[in-house]
Amino acid sequence: MRSLTLLAIPAAVQAQGFSTTMLRFGCSQVVIDRIDPLVEPGSIPSAHVHQVVGGNAFNASMPNTDISKLATCTTCTFDQDFSNYWTANVYFKARNGTYKRVPQMVNDAIGAANAGITVYYTAPGPNTVTAFKPGFRMFSGDAARRTSSGLGRNMQSCFRCYTGPNFGGNIYSPCMDPQRDTETFPKQPCPGGIRSSVIFPICWDGKNLDTPNHKDHVAHPVDGPATFAVVNGKCPASHPVKIPQVHYEIVWDTTKFNNKNEWPEDGSQPFVLSNGDPTGYGQHGDYVFGWKDDSLQHAMDNNCFGPTCRGLTTQGFDKANKCQVKTVVREDTEGWLQHLPGQEHMSPM
Ligand SMILES: *[C@@H]1O[C@H](CO)[C@@H](O)[C@H](O)[C@H]1NC(C)=O
Ligand SMILES: *[C@@H]1O[C@H](CO)[C@@H](O)[C@H](O)[C@H]1NC(C)=O
């Protein structure tokens, strides 16, 4: 029983049409740097720090071509995946006003990754989606958002407060549980860390590999955004092509920052995204497709599930962790910082 032992899918979620065509695998950090080839191509530095995983073709700008041909290694466990996946980092702001980067916690279910992201690709079933084409990119979220997106149970970006070690028990079904998932950073200390989830749209216009805002070529189903792994919604006529649902999961190791004497005196929570957002509403994800040849299409068509797939090969984290990109921007992103990198001119919030 590969699915239930791996994912412990709640029965209610299965009844809603939870898919069993799903890749779920780990990608270690390939670099932390203040560059952003999607939103600010060529800017060295870009506006804020990102944590990046995937292939080593990642750079301040990247050609709109097949990046699987430019990369020579990947931090993801599927050898065929040279895509890049990135998000803002999380920083802790101490009561004295200084900032420290919050490390990512490794998802022990996927092995000895070096920080990084757990990546999911989900389809309603075999032969139901069209995999991305070389040069495809997209963006999910809005870095400038500071209020709710109002999507309720269909929120595409959320946080979950893990109440104890081992992620406090139930780790699945991100963004679907209004009791536990919030669009904002949790208000209380989280003894098991904080999970971030970013879910991308599942419909494509079938024409554009990218659009100026990196969002308009993709869309949500007509009945509203798909929740995690419930991806059988109908795509709108403007965006008729169903694509795999891409979903990022990151667990921030906040355990060293749970002393409330270090938290703001007004009782507010102390975490902030690297773009200066103290709410969490501005959480976002960037995606640059880079699977080799038709390997992603193959995986989506062949009922693959979890971290392995007939026809694809995998590497261990011992090898994946050796794949690295050199930092381009020379600045401190670690230690206690007077301000967030790139955010010197931000007014305090
Ligand atoms: C990154 O881009 C710079 C030019 O901006 C180039 O010199 C460098 O070789 C590129 N690095 C990689 C790993 O492609
Ligand atoms: C600010 O607070 C942090 C956390 O307690 C501490 O480690 C750091 O030394 C303090 N920095 C200054 C300049 O007081």
Coordinates of C-alpha atoms and ligand atoms in Angstrom, one line a residue:
M1 CA 0.0 0.0 0.0
R2 CA 2.3 2.7 -1.2
S3 CA -0.1 5.6 -0.9
L4 CA -1.5 5.2 2.6
T5 CA 1.7 4.3 4.3
L6 CA 3.5 7.2 2.7
L7 CA 0.9 9.9 3.0
A8 CA -1.6 8.8 5.5
I9 CA -4.3 10.5 3.5
P10 CA -7.4 11.3 5.6
A11 CA -10.4 9.3 4.3
A12 CA -12.4 12.5 3.9
V13 CA -9.8 13.9 1.6
Q14 CA -9.7 10.8 -0.5
A15 CA -13.5 11.0 -0.8
Q16 CA -13.1 14.5 -2.2
G17 CA -11.1 13.1 -5.1
F18 CA -7.6 13.1 -3.8
S19 CA -5.2 12.0 -6.5
T20 CA -2.8 9.2 -6.4
T21 CA -0.8 10.4 -9.4
M22 CA 1.8 12.3 -7.4
L23 CA 5.5 12.9 -7.3
R24 CA 6.7 13.9 -3.9
F25 CA 10.4 14.3 -3.5
G26 CA 13.1 16.3 -1.8
C27 CA 15.4 19.0 -3.2
S28 CA 18.3 20.3 -1.2
Q29 CA 19.3 23.9 -1.2
V30 CA 21.4 24.8 -4.2
V31 CA 22.1 28.3 -3.1
I32 CA 20.8 31.2 -0.9
D33 CA 21.3 34.4 -2.8
R34 CA 19.7 37.8 -3.6
I35 CA 19.0 37.1 -7.2
D36 CA 15.7 36.4 -9.0
P37 CA 15.9 35.3 -12.7
L38 CA 12.1 35.2 -12.9
V39 CA 10.9 38.5 -11.4
E40 CA 14.1 40.6 -11.7
P41 CA 16.2 39.0 -14.4
G42 CA 19.7 40.3 -14.5
S43 CA 19.4 42.3 -11.3
I44 CA 22.5 41.7 -9.1
P45 CA 21.3 42.1 -6.4
S46 CA 17.5 41.7 -6.6
A47 CA 15.2 43.1 -3.9
H48 CA 15.2 40.2 -1.4
V49 CA 16.9 37.0 -0.5
H50 CA 15.7 33.6 -1.8
Q51 CA 16.3 30.0 -1.0
V52 CA 16.7 28.1 -4.2
V53 CA 16.7 24.3 -5.0
G54 CA 17.1 22.3 -8.2
G55 CA 19.6 22.5 -11.1
N56 CA 22.8 24.3 -11.1
A57 CA 21.9 26.4 -14.2
F58 CA 20.3 28.9 -11.7
N59 CA 21.6 32.3 -12.3
A60 CA 20.7 36.0 -12.1
S61 CA 19.2 35.6 -15.6
M62 CA 18.4 32.4 -17.3
P63 CA 17.6 31.8 -21.0
N64 CA 14.1 30.9 -22.0
T65 CA 15.5 27.7 -23.5
D66 CA 15.8 24.1 -22.2
I67 CA 17.7 24.6 -18.9
S68 CA 18.1 20.8 -18.5
K69 CA 20.7 21.2 -21.2
L70 CA 22.6 23.9 -19.3
A71 CA 22.6 22.3 -15.9
T72 CA 25.1 19.6 -15.0
C73 CA 23.7 18.6 -11.6
T74 CA 20.6 18.9 -9.5
T75 CA 19.9 18.9 -5.8
C76 CA 16.6 17.1 -6.4
T77 CA 16.5 13.4 -6.0
F78 CA 15.1 12.7 -9.5
D79 CA 18.2 12.8 -11.7
Q80 CA 16.0 14.1 -14.6
D81 CA 14.8 17.2 -12.8
F82 CA 16.9 20.3 -13.4
S83 CA 14.1 22.7 -12.7
N84 CA 14.5 25.5 -10.2
Y85 CA 12.2 26.2 -7.3
W86 CA 12.5 29.1 -5.0
T87 CA 10.8 31.1 -2.3
A88 CA 11.6 34.0 0.0
N89 CA 13.5 33.1 3.2
V90 CA 12.2 33.6 6.7
Y91 CA 14.0 35.7 9.2
F92 CA 13.5 36.1 13.0
K93 CA 13.3 39.7 14.2
A94 CA 14.6 39.9 17.8
R95 CA 13.2 42.3 20.4
N96 CA 16.4 44.4 19.9
G97 CA 15.6 44.9 16.3
T98 CA 18.2 42.6 14.7
Y99 CA 17.4 39.8 12.3
K100 CA 18.6 36.2 12.0
R101 CA 17.8 33.8 9.1
V102 CA 15.6 30.9 10.2
P103 CA 17.1 27.6 8.8
Q104 CA 14.9 25.1 7.1
M105 CA 14.2 21.8 8.8
V106 CA 14.7 18.7 6.8
N107 CA 11.6 16.6 6.2
D108 CA 12.9 13.4 7.7
A109 CA 10.4 11.4 5.6
I110 CA 12.4 12.2 2.5
G111 CA 16.0 11.6 3.8
A112 CA 19.1 13.6 4.6
A113 CA 18.5 16.7 2.5
N114 CA 20.4 19.8 3.0
A115 CA 17.6 22.2 4.0
G116 CA 15.6 22.9 0.8
I117 CA 12.0 22.2 -0.4
T118 CA 9.8 19.1 -0.7
V119 CA 8.3 19.3 -4.1
Y120 CA 5.0 17.8 -5.3
Y121 CA 3.6 17.3 -8.8
T122 CA 0.0 16.1 -8.8
A123 CA -2.4 15.1 -11.6
P124 CA -6.0 13.8 -11.4
G125 CA -4.8 10.4 -12.7
P126 CA -2.6 9.0 -15.5
N127 CA -2.8 10.7 -18.9
T128 CA -4.8 13.7 -17.6
V129 CA -2.3 16.5 -17.7
T130 CA 0.1 18.1 -20.1
A131 CA 3.6 18.5 -18.7
F132 CA 5.4 21.9 -19.0
K133 CA 7.4 22.7 -22.0
P134 CA 11.1 23.8 -22.0
G135 CA 11.2 27.6 -21.2
F136 CA 8.1 27.4 -19.1
R137 CA 8.1 29.5 -15.9
M138 CA 5.5 30.8 -13.4
F139 CA 5.0 32.6 -10.2
S140 CA 2.5 31.9 -7.4
G141 CA 1.4 34.5 -4.8
D142 CA 2.0 38.2 -4.5
A143 CA 5.0 39.5 -2.7
A144 CA 3.3 42.8 -2.0
R145 CA 0.1 41.3 -0.5
R146 CA -0.5 42.2 3.1
T147 CA -4.1 41.2 3.4
S148 CA -6.0 37.9 3.0
S149 CA -6.5 36.6 -0.5
G150 CA -10.0 35.5 0.7
L151 CA -9.7 32.0 -0.7
G152 CA -10.7 30.3 2.5
R153 CA -10.1 26.6 2.3
N154 CA -8.7 27.0 -1.2
M155 CA -5.9 29.2 -0.1
Q156 CA -2.8 28.8 -2.2
S157 CA -0.3 29.9 0.3
C158 CA -0.4 29.0 4.0
F159 CA 1.5 28.3 7.2
R160 CA 1.0 25.5 9.7
C161 CA 2.2 25.6 13.2
Y162 CA 3.7 22.3 14.2
T163 CA 2.9 21.8 17.8
G164 CA 5.6 19.2 18.6
P165 CA 8.5 17.3 17.3
N166 CA 8.0 15.2 14.2
F167 CA 5.8 17.9 12.8
G168 CA 3.3 17.4 15.6
G169 CA 1.5 14.5 14.1
N170 CA -0.6 15.3 11.0
I171 CA 1.6 16.9 8.4
Y172 CA -0.5 16.6 5.2
S173 CA -3.4 18.3 3.5
P174 CA -1.8 21.7 3.4
C175 CA -4.0 24.8 3.3
M176 CA -7.2 22.8 3.7
D177 CA -7.7 23.0 7.4
P178 CA -8.8 26.3 8.6
Q179 CA -8.2 25.2 12.2
R180 CA -4.5 24.7 11.6
D181 CA -3.6 26.5 8.3
T182 CA -3.3 30.3 8.2
E183 CA -2.4 32.7 5.5
T184 CA -0.4 34.6 8.1
F185 CA 2.5 33.5 10.3
P186 CA 1.2 31.6 13.3
K187 CA 0.7 34.0 16.3
Q188 CA 2.1 31.6 18.9
P189 CA 5.5 29.8 19.3
C190 CA 5.6 26.5 17.3
P191 CA 7.6 23.9 19.1
G192 CA 7.9 21.7 16.0
G193 CA 8.6 24.5 13.5
I194 CA 6.5 26.3 10.9
R195 CA 5.5 24.8 7.6
S196 CA 5.1 26.9 4.5
S197 CA 3.0 25.7 1.6
V198 CA 2.8 27.3 -1.8
I199 CA 0.4 25.8 -4.4
F200 CA 0.5 26.8 -8.1
P201 CA -2.4 27.1 -10.5
I202 CA -3.3 24.0 -12.6
C203 CA -4.6 25.5 -15.9
W204 CA -2.5 26.8 -18.8
D205 CA -3.4 28.9 -21.8
G206 CA -1.5 26.4 -24.0
K207 CA 0.5 29.1 -25.7
N208 CA 2.7 31.2 -23.5
L209 CA 5.7 29.8 -21.7
D210 CA 5.7 33.0 -19.6
T211 CA 3.8 36.3 -19.4
P212 CA 5.0 39.7 -18.1
N213 CA 3.7 39.1 -14.6
H214 CA 4.6 35.4 -14.8
K215 CA 1.0 34.6 -13.8
D216 CA -1.4 35.4 -16.7
H217 CA -0.6 32.3 -18.7
V218 CA -1.8 30.1 -15.9
A219 CA -5.2 30.1 -14.1
H220 CA -7.3 28.4 -11.6
P221 CA -10.2 26.0 -12.5
V222 CA -13.6 27.6 -13.1
D223 CA -14.9 26.6 -9.6
G224 CA -11.9 28.3 -7.9
P225 CA -8.4 27.4 -6.9
A226 CA -7.6 23.7 -6.6
T227 CA -6.7 22.6 -3.1
F228 CA -3.7 20.4 -2.5
A229 CA -4.0 17.3 -4.7
V230 CA -7.7 17.8 -5.4
V231 CA -7.1 18.7 -9.0
N232 CA -10.0 17.4 -11.0
G233 CA -11.6 20.9 -11.5
K234 CA -12.5 22.1 -15.0
C235 CA -10.2 24.6 -16.6
P236 CA -11.6 27.8 -18.1
A237 CA -11.9 28.2 -21.9
S238 CA -9.1 30.9 -21.7
H239 CA -6.7 28.4 -20.1
P240 CA -8.0 25.0 -21.3
V241 CA -4.9 22.9 -20.8
K242 CA -4.6 21.0 -17.5
I243 CA -1.0 21.0 -16.1
P244 CA 0.4 19.2 -13.1
Q245 CA -0.2 20.9 -9.8
V246 CA 3.1 22.1 -8.4
H247 CA 3.3 22.5 -4.7
Y248 CA 6.2 23.5 -2.5
E249 CA 6.5 22.5 1.2
I250 CA 9.2 24.1 3.4
V251 CA 9.5 23.6 7.2
W252 CA 11.3 26.4 9.0
D253 CA 13.2 25.4 12.1
T254 CA 11.9 28.1 14.4
T255 CA 12.7 26.1 17.5
K256 CA 15.7 28.3 18.5
F257 CA 13.4 31.4 18.3
N258 CA 10.6 30.3 20.6
N259 CA 11.6 32.3 23.7
K260 CA 8.8 34.8 24.2
N261 CA 11.2 37.1 26.0
E262 CA 12.8 37.7 22.6
W263 CA 9.5 38.3 20.9
P264 CA 8.0 41.8 20.4
E265 CA 6.8 43.4 23.6
D266 CA 3.4 44.0 22.1
G267 CA 2.8 40.2 21.8
S268 CA 3.0 40.1 18.0
Q269 CA 4.9 37.3 16.3
P270 CA 8.5 37.8 15.4
F271 CA 8.9 36.2 12.0
V272 CA 9.3 38.1 8.7
L273 CA 9.7 37.1 5.1
S274 CA 12.9 38.2 3.5
N275 CA 11.0 40.9 1.5
G276 CA 10.1 42.6 4.8
D277 CA 6.6 41.1 5.1
P278 CA 5.8 40.6 8.8
T279 CA 2.3 39.2 8.0
G280 CA 3.0 36.2 5.7
Y281 CA 0.3 37.1 3.2
G282 CA 3.2 38.0 0.8
Q283 CA 4.5 34.4 0.7
H284 CA 5.2 33.4 -2.9
G285 CA 7.0 30.8 -5.0
D286 CA 8.9 30.9 -8.3
Y287 CA 9.1 28.0 -10.7
V288 CA 11.4 27.4 -13.8
F289 CA 10.6 24.1 -15.5
G290 CA 13.7 22.0 -16.3
W291 CA 12.9 18.3 -16.5
K292 CA 14.9 16.5 -19.2
D293 CA 13.1 15.5 -22.4
D294 CA 9.6 14.1 -21.6
S295 CA 10.5 12.7 -18.2
L296 CA 7.9 14.7 -16.4
Q297 CA 5.2 13.8 -18.9
H298 CA 6.2 10.2 -18.4
A299 CA 5.9 10.4 -14.7
M300 CA 2.4 12.0 -14.9
D301 CA 1.2 9.4 -17.4
N302 CA 2.5 6.4 -15.6
N303 CA 0.8 6.5 -12.3
C304 CA 3.9 7.3 -10.4
F305 CA 3.6 8.1 -6.8
G306 CA 6.1 9.4 -4.2
P307 CA 9.8 9.6 -4.5
T308 CA 10.4 7.0 -7.2
C309 CA 9.0 6.4 -10.7
R310 CA 9.4 3.5 -13.1
G311 CA 11.5 4.9 -16.0
L312 CA 13.1 7.7 -14.0
T313 CA 16.2 7.4 -11.9
T314 CA 17.1 8.9 -8.5
Q315 CA 20.2 9.9 -6.7
G316 CA 20.9 9.9 -3.0
F317 CA 21.2 13.1 -1.0
D318 CA 24.9 12.4 -0.5
K319 CA 25.2 13.2 -4.2
A320 CA 22.4 15.8 -4.5
N321 CA 23.9 17.8 -1.7
K322 CA 27.2 18.3 -3.6
C323 CA 25.4 20.2 -6.3
Q324 CA 25.9 23.9 -5.6
V325 CA 25.7 27.2 -7.3
K326 CA 28.1 29.9 -6.2
T327 CA 26.6 32.9 -4.4
V328 CA 26.7 36.0 -6.7
V329 CA 25.8 38.8 -4.3
R330 CA 28.5 39.3 -1.7
E331 CA 26.7 40.3 1.5
D332 CA 25.9 38.9 4.9
T333 CA 22.7 36.9 4.9
E334 CA 23.6 35.1 8.1
G335 CA 24.4 36.1 11.7
W336 CA 22.5 38.9 13.5
L337 CA 21.8 41.5 10.9
Q338 CA 20.9 45.2 11.4
H339 CA 18.4 45.0 8.6
L340 CA 17.1 42.5 6.1
P341 CA 19.4 42.2 3.0
G342 CA 18.1 44.7 0.5
Q343 CA 15.6 46.2 2.9
E344 CA 17.7 49.0 4.4
H345 CA 15.2 51.6 3.5
M346 CA 12.1 49.9 4.8
S347 CA 10.3 51.7 7.5
P348 CA 10.1 49.6 10.6
M349 CA 6.8 47.7 10.9
Ligands
LIG1 C1 25.8 33.4 -14.7 O1 25.7 34.5 -15.5 C2 26.9 35.2 -15.6 C3 26.7 36.5 -16.5 O2 25.7 37.3 -15.8 C4 28.0 34.3 -16.3 O3 29.2 35.0 -16.3 C5 28.1 33.0 -15.5 O4 28.9 32.1 -16.1 C6 26.8 32.4 -15.3 N1 26.9 31.2 -14.4 C7 26.4 30.1 -14.7 C8 26.6 29.0 -13.7 O5 25.8 29.8 -15.7
LIG2 C1 20.0 41.1 19.8 O1 19.3 40.0 20.3 C2 19.9 38.7 19.9 C3 19.0 37.7 20.4 O2 18.9 37.7 21.8 C4 21.3 38.6 20.5 O3 21.9 37.4 20.1 C5 22.1 39.7 19.8 O4 23.4 39.7 20.4 C6 21.5 41.1 20.2 N1 22.2 42.1 19.4 C7 22.5 43.3 20.0 C8 23.2 44.2 19.1 O5 22.2 43.6 21.1

